[in-house]
PDB file of C-alpha atoms in Angstrom:
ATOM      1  CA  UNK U   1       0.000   0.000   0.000  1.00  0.00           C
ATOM      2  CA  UNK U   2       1.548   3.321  -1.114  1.00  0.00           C
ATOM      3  CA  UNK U   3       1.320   5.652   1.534  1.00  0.00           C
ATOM      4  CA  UNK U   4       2.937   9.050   1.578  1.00  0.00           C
ATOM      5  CA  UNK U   5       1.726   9.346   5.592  1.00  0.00           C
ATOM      6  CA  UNK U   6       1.365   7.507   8.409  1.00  0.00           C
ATOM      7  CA  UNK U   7      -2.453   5.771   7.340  1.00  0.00           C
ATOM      8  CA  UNK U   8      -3.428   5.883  11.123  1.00  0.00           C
ATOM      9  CA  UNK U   9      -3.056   9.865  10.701  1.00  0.00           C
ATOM     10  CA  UNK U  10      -6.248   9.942   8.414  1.00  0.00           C
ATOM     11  CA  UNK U  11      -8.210   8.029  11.866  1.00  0.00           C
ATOM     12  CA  UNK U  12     -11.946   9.518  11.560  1.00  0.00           C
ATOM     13  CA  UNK U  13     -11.763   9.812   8.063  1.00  0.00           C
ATOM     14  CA  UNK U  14     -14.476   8.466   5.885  1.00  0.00           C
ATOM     15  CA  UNK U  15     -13.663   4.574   4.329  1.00  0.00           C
ATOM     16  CA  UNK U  16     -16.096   3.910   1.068  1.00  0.00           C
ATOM     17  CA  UNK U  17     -16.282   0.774  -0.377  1.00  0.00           C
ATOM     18  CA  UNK U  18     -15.377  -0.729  -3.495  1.00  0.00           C
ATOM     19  CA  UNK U  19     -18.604   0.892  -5.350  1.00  0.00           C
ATOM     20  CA  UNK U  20     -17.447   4.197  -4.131  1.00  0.00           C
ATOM     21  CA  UNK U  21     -20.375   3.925  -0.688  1.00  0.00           C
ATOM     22  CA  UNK U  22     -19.748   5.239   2.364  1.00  0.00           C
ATOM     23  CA  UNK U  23     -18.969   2.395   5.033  1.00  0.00           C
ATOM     24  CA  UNK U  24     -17.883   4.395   7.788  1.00  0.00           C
ATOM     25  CA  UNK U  25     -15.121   5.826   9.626  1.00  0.00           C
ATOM     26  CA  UNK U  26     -11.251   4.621   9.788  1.00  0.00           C
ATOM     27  CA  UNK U  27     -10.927   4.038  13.491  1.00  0.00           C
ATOM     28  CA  UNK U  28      -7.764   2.240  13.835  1.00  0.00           C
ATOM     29  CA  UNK U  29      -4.666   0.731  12.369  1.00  0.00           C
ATOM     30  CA  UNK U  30      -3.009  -2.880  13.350  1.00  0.00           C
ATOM     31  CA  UNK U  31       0.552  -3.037  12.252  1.00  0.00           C
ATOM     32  CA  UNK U  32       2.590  -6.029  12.011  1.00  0.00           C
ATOM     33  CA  UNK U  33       5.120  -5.894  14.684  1.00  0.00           C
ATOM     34  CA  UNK U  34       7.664  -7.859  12.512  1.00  0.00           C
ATOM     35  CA  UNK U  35       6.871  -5.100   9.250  1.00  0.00           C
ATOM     36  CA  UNK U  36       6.074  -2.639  10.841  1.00  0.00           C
ATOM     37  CA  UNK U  37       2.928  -2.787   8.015  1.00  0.00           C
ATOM     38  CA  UNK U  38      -0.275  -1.379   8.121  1.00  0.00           C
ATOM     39  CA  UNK U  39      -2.108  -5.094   7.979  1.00  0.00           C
ATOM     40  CA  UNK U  40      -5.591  -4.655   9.310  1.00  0.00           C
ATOM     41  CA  UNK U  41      -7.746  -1.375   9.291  1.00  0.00           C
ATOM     42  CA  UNK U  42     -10.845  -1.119  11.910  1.00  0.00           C
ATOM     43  CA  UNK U  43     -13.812   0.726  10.841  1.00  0.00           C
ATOM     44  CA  UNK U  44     -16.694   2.113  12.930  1.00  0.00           C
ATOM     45  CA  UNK U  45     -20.017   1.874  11.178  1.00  0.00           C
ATOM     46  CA  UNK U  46     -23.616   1.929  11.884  1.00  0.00           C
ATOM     47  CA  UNK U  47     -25.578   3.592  14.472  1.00  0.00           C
ATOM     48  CA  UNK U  48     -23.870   5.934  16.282  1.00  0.00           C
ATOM     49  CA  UNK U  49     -20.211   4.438  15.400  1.00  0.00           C
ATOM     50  CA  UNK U  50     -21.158   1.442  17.612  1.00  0.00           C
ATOM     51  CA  UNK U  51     -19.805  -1.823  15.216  1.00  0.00           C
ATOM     52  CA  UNK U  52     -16.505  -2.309  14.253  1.00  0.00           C
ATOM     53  CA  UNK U  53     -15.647  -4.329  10.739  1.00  0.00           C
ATOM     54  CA  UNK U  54     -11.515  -5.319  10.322  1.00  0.00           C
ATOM     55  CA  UNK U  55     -10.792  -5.488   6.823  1.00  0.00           C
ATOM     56  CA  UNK U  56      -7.350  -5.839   5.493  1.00  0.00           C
ATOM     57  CA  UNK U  57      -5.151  -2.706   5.099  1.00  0.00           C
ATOM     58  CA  UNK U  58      -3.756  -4.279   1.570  1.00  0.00           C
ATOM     59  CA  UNK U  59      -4.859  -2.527  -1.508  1.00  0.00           C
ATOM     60  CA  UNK U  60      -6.139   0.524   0.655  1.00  0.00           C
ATOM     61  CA  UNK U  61      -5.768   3.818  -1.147  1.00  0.00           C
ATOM     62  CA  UNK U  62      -5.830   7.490   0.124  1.00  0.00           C
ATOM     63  CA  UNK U  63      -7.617  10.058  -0.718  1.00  0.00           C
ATOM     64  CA  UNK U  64      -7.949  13.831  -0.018  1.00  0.00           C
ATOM     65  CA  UNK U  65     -10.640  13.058   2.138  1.00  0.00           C
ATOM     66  CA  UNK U  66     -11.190   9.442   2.389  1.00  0.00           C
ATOM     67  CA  UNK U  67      -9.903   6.170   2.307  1.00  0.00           C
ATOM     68  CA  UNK U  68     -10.863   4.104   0.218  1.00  0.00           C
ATOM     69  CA  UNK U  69     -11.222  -0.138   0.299  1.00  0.00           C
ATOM     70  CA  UNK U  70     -11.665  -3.029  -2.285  1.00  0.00           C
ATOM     71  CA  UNK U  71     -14.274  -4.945  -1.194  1.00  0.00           C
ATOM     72  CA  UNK U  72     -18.035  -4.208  -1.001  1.00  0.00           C
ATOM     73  CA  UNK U  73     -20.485  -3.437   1.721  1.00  0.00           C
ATOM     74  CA  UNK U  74     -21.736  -6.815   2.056  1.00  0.00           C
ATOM     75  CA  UNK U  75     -18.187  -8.179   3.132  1.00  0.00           C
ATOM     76  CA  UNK U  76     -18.024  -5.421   5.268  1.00  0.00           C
ATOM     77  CA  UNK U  77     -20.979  -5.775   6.709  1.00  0.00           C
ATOM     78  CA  UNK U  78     -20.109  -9.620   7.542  1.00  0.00           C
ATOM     79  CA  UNK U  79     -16.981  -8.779   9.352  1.00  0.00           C
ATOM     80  CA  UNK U  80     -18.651  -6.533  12.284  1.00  0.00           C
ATOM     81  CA  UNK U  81     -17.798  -6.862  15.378  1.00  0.00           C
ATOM     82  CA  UNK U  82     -19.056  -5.744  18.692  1.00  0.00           C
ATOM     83  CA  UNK U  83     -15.329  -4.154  19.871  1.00  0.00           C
ATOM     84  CA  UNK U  84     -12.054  -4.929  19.145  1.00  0.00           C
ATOM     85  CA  UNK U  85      -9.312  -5.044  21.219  1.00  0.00           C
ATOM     86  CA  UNK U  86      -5.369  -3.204  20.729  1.00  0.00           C
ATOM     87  CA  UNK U  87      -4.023  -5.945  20.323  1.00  0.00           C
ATOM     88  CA  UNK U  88      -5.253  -8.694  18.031  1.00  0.00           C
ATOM     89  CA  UNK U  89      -4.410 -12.724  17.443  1.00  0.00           C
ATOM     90  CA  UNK U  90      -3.047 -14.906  15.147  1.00  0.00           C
ATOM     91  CA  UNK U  91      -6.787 -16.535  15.008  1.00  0.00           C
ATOM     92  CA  UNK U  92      -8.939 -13.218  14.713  1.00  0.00           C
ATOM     93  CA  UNK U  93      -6.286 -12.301  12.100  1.00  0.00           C
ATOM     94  CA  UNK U  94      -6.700 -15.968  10.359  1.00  0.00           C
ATOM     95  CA  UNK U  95     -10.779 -14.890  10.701  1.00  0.00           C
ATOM     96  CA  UNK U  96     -10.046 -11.581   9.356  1.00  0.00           C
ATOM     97  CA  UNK U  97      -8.185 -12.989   6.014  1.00  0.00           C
ATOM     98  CA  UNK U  98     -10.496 -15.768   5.021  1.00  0.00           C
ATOM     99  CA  UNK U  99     -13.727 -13.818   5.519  1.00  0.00           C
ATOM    100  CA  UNK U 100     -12.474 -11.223   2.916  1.00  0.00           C
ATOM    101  CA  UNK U 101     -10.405 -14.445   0.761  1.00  0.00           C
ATOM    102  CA  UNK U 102      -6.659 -12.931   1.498  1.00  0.00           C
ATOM    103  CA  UNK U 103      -3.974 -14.149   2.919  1.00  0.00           C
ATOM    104  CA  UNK U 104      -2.569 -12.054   5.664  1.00  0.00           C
ATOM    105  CA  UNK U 105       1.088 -12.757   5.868  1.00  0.00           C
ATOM    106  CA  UNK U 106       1.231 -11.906   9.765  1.00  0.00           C
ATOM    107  CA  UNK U 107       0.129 -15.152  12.156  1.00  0.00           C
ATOM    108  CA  UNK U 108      -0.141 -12.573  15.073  1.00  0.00           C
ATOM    109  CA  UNK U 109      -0.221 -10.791  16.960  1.00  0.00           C
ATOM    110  CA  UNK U 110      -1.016  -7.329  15.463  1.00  0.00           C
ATOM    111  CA  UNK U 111      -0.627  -4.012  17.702  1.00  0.00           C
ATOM    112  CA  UNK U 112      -3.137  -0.768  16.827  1.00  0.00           C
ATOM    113  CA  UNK U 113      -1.354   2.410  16.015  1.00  0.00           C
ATOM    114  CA  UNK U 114      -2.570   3.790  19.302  1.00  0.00           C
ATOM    115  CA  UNK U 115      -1.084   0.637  21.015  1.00  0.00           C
ATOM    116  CA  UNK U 116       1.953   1.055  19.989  1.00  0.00           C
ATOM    117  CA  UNK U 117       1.766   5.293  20.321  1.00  0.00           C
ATOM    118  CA  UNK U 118       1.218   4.471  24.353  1.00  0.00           C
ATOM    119  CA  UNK U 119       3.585   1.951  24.442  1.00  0.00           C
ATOM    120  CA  UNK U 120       6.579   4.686  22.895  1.00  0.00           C
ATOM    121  CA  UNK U 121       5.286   6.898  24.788  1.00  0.00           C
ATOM    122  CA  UNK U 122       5.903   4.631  27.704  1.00  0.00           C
ATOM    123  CA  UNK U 123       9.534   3.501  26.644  1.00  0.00           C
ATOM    124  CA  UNK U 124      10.307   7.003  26.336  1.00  0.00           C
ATOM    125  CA  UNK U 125       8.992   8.055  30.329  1.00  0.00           C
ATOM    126  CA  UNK U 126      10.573   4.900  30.924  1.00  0.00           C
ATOM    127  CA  UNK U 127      13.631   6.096  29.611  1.00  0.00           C
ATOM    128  CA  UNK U 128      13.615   9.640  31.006  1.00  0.00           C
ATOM    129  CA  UNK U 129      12.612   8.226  34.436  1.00  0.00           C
ATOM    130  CA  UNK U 130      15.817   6.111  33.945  1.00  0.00           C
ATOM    131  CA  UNK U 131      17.839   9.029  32.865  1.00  0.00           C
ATOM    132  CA  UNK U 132      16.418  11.134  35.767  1.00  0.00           C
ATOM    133  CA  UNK U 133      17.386   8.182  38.119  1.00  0.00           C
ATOM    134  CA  UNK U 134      21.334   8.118  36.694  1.00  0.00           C
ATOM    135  CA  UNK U 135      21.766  11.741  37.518  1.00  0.00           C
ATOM    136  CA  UNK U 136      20.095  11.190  40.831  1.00  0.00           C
ATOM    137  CA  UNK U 137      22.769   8.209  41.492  1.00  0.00           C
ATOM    138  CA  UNK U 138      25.388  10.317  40.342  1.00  0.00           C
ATOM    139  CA  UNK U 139      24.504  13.208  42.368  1.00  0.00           C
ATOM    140  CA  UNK U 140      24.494  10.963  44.807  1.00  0.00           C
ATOM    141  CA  UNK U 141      28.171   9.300  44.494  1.00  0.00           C
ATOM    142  CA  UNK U 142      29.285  12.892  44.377  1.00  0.00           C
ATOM    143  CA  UNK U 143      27.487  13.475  47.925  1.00  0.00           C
ATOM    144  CA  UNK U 144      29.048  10.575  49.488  1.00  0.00           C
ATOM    145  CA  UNK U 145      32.236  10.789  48.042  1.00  0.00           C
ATOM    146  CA  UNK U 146      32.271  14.545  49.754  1.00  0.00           C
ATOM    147  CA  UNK U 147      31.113  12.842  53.035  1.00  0.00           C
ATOM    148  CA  UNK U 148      33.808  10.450  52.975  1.00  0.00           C
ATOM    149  CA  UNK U 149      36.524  13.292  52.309  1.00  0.00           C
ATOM    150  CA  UNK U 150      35.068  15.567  55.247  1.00  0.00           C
ATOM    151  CA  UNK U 151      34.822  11.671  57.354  1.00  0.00           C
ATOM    152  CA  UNK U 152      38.641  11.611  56.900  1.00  0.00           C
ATOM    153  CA  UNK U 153      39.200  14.985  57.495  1.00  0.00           C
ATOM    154  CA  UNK U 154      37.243  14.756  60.532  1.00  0.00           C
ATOM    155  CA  UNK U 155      39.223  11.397  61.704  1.00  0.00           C
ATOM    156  CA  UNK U 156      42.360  12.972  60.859  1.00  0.00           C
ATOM    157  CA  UNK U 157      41.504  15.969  63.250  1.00  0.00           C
ATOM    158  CA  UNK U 158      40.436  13.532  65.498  1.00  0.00           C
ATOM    159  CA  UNK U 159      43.516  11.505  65.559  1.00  0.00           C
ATOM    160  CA  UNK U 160      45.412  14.942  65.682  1.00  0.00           C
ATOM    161  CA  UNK U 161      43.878  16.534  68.612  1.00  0.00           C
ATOM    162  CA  UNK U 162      44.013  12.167  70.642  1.00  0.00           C
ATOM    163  CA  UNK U 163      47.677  13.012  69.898  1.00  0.00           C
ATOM    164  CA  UNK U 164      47.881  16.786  71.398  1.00  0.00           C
ATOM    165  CA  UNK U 165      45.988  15.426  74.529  1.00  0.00           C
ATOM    166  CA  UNK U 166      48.319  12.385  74.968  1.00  0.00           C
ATOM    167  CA  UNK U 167      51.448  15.021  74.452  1.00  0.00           C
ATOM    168  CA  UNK U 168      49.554  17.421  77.257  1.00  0.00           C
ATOM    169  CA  UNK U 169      48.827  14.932  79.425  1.00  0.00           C
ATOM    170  CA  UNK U 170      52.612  13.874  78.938  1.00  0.00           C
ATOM    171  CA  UNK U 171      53.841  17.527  79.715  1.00  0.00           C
ATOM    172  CA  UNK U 172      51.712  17.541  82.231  1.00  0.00           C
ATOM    173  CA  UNK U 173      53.200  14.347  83.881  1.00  0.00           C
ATOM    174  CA  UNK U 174      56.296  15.660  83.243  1.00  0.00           C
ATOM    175  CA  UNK U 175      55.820  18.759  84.764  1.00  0.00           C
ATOM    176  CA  UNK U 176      54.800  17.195  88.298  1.00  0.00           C
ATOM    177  CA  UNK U 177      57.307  14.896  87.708  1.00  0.00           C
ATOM    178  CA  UNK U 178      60.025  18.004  87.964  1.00  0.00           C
ATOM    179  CA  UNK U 179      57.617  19.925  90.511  1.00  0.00           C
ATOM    180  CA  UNK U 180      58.086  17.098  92.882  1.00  0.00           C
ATOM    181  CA  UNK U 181      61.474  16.290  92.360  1.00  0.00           C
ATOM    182  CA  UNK U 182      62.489  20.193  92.505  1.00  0.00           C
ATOM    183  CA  UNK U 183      60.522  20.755  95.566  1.00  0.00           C
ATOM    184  CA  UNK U 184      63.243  20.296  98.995  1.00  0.00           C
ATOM    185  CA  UNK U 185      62.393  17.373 100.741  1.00  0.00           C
ATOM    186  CA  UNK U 186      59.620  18.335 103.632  1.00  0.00           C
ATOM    187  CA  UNK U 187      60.734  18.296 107.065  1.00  0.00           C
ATOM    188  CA  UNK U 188      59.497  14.777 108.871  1.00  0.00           C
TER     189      UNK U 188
END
């Protein structure tokens, strides 16, 4: 399928059938995680936008204003469904291809476009978070490398004044020492 934009830009756009008939509105694209293809387009139809039909994306073309399939309202009308889900299996997409008599080269699973949207979206907070995280862990290696560097400090002042007070205490031993042994001997 040529497509000069992403298809699951033209979402809400009208999708006629092969006759040229509006069948509804282009709700949602499945891509083939493997292809990154467009392989399955969902299309809300009937009253008030309430059943979906999958049709294959192959052979699609885009218009101006519309988007426009290659099979006819009755095959379209025979694929409904009730809701579909984001993310779509190798049976529905089995379902999917023989209903409308194509082979669909993907055996599942298929992601929509706004699947996959949330789930960059995701990656990238993901990533950020993790990148917010890395600066927080270096911030704080810095911090405890500075702690350790005023630790020593402190246990080197430590270690310096335990080595004043042992000298003081010495002088101060010393100096009795010298009192006493300049003092005359008392009288008995």
């Amino acid at each position: 399928m040529p497509i000069v934009e992403r298809i699951e830009s033209w979402s809400g756009q009208d999708v006629l059938d092969s006759g040229g008939e509006k069948v509804g509105r282009l709700d949602e694209v499945y891509y083939d995680p493997a292809t990154s293809e467009p392989m399955l387009l969902s299309v809300k139809h009937g009253l008030l936008g309430r059943q979906v039909a999958l049709i294959p994306a192959a052979e699609a073309v885009l218009s101006r204003d519309y988007v426009r399939v290659p099979y006819s309202a009755e095959q379209i009308e025979r694929a409904q469904r009730g809701r579909v889900e984001a993310e779509l299996s190798g049976e529905q997409i089995a379902a999917v291809g023989a209903l409308f008599g194509v082979a669909l080269p993907s055996s599942g699973p298929l992601y929509s476009a706004s699947l996959i949207k949330r789930r960059h979206a995701e990656a990238e907070e993901a990533r950020q978070h993790a990148q917010t995280l890395g600066l927080e862990a270096g911030r704080r290696k810095e911090e405890a490398e500075d702690a350790r560097e005023h630790a020593d400090a402190a246990a080197e002042q430590a270690h310096g004044a335990e080595r004043e007070h042992e000298q003081a205490q010495a002088d101060a031993l010393e100096a009795r020492r010298r009192e006493t042994s300049d003092q005359p001997p008392s009288p008995q």
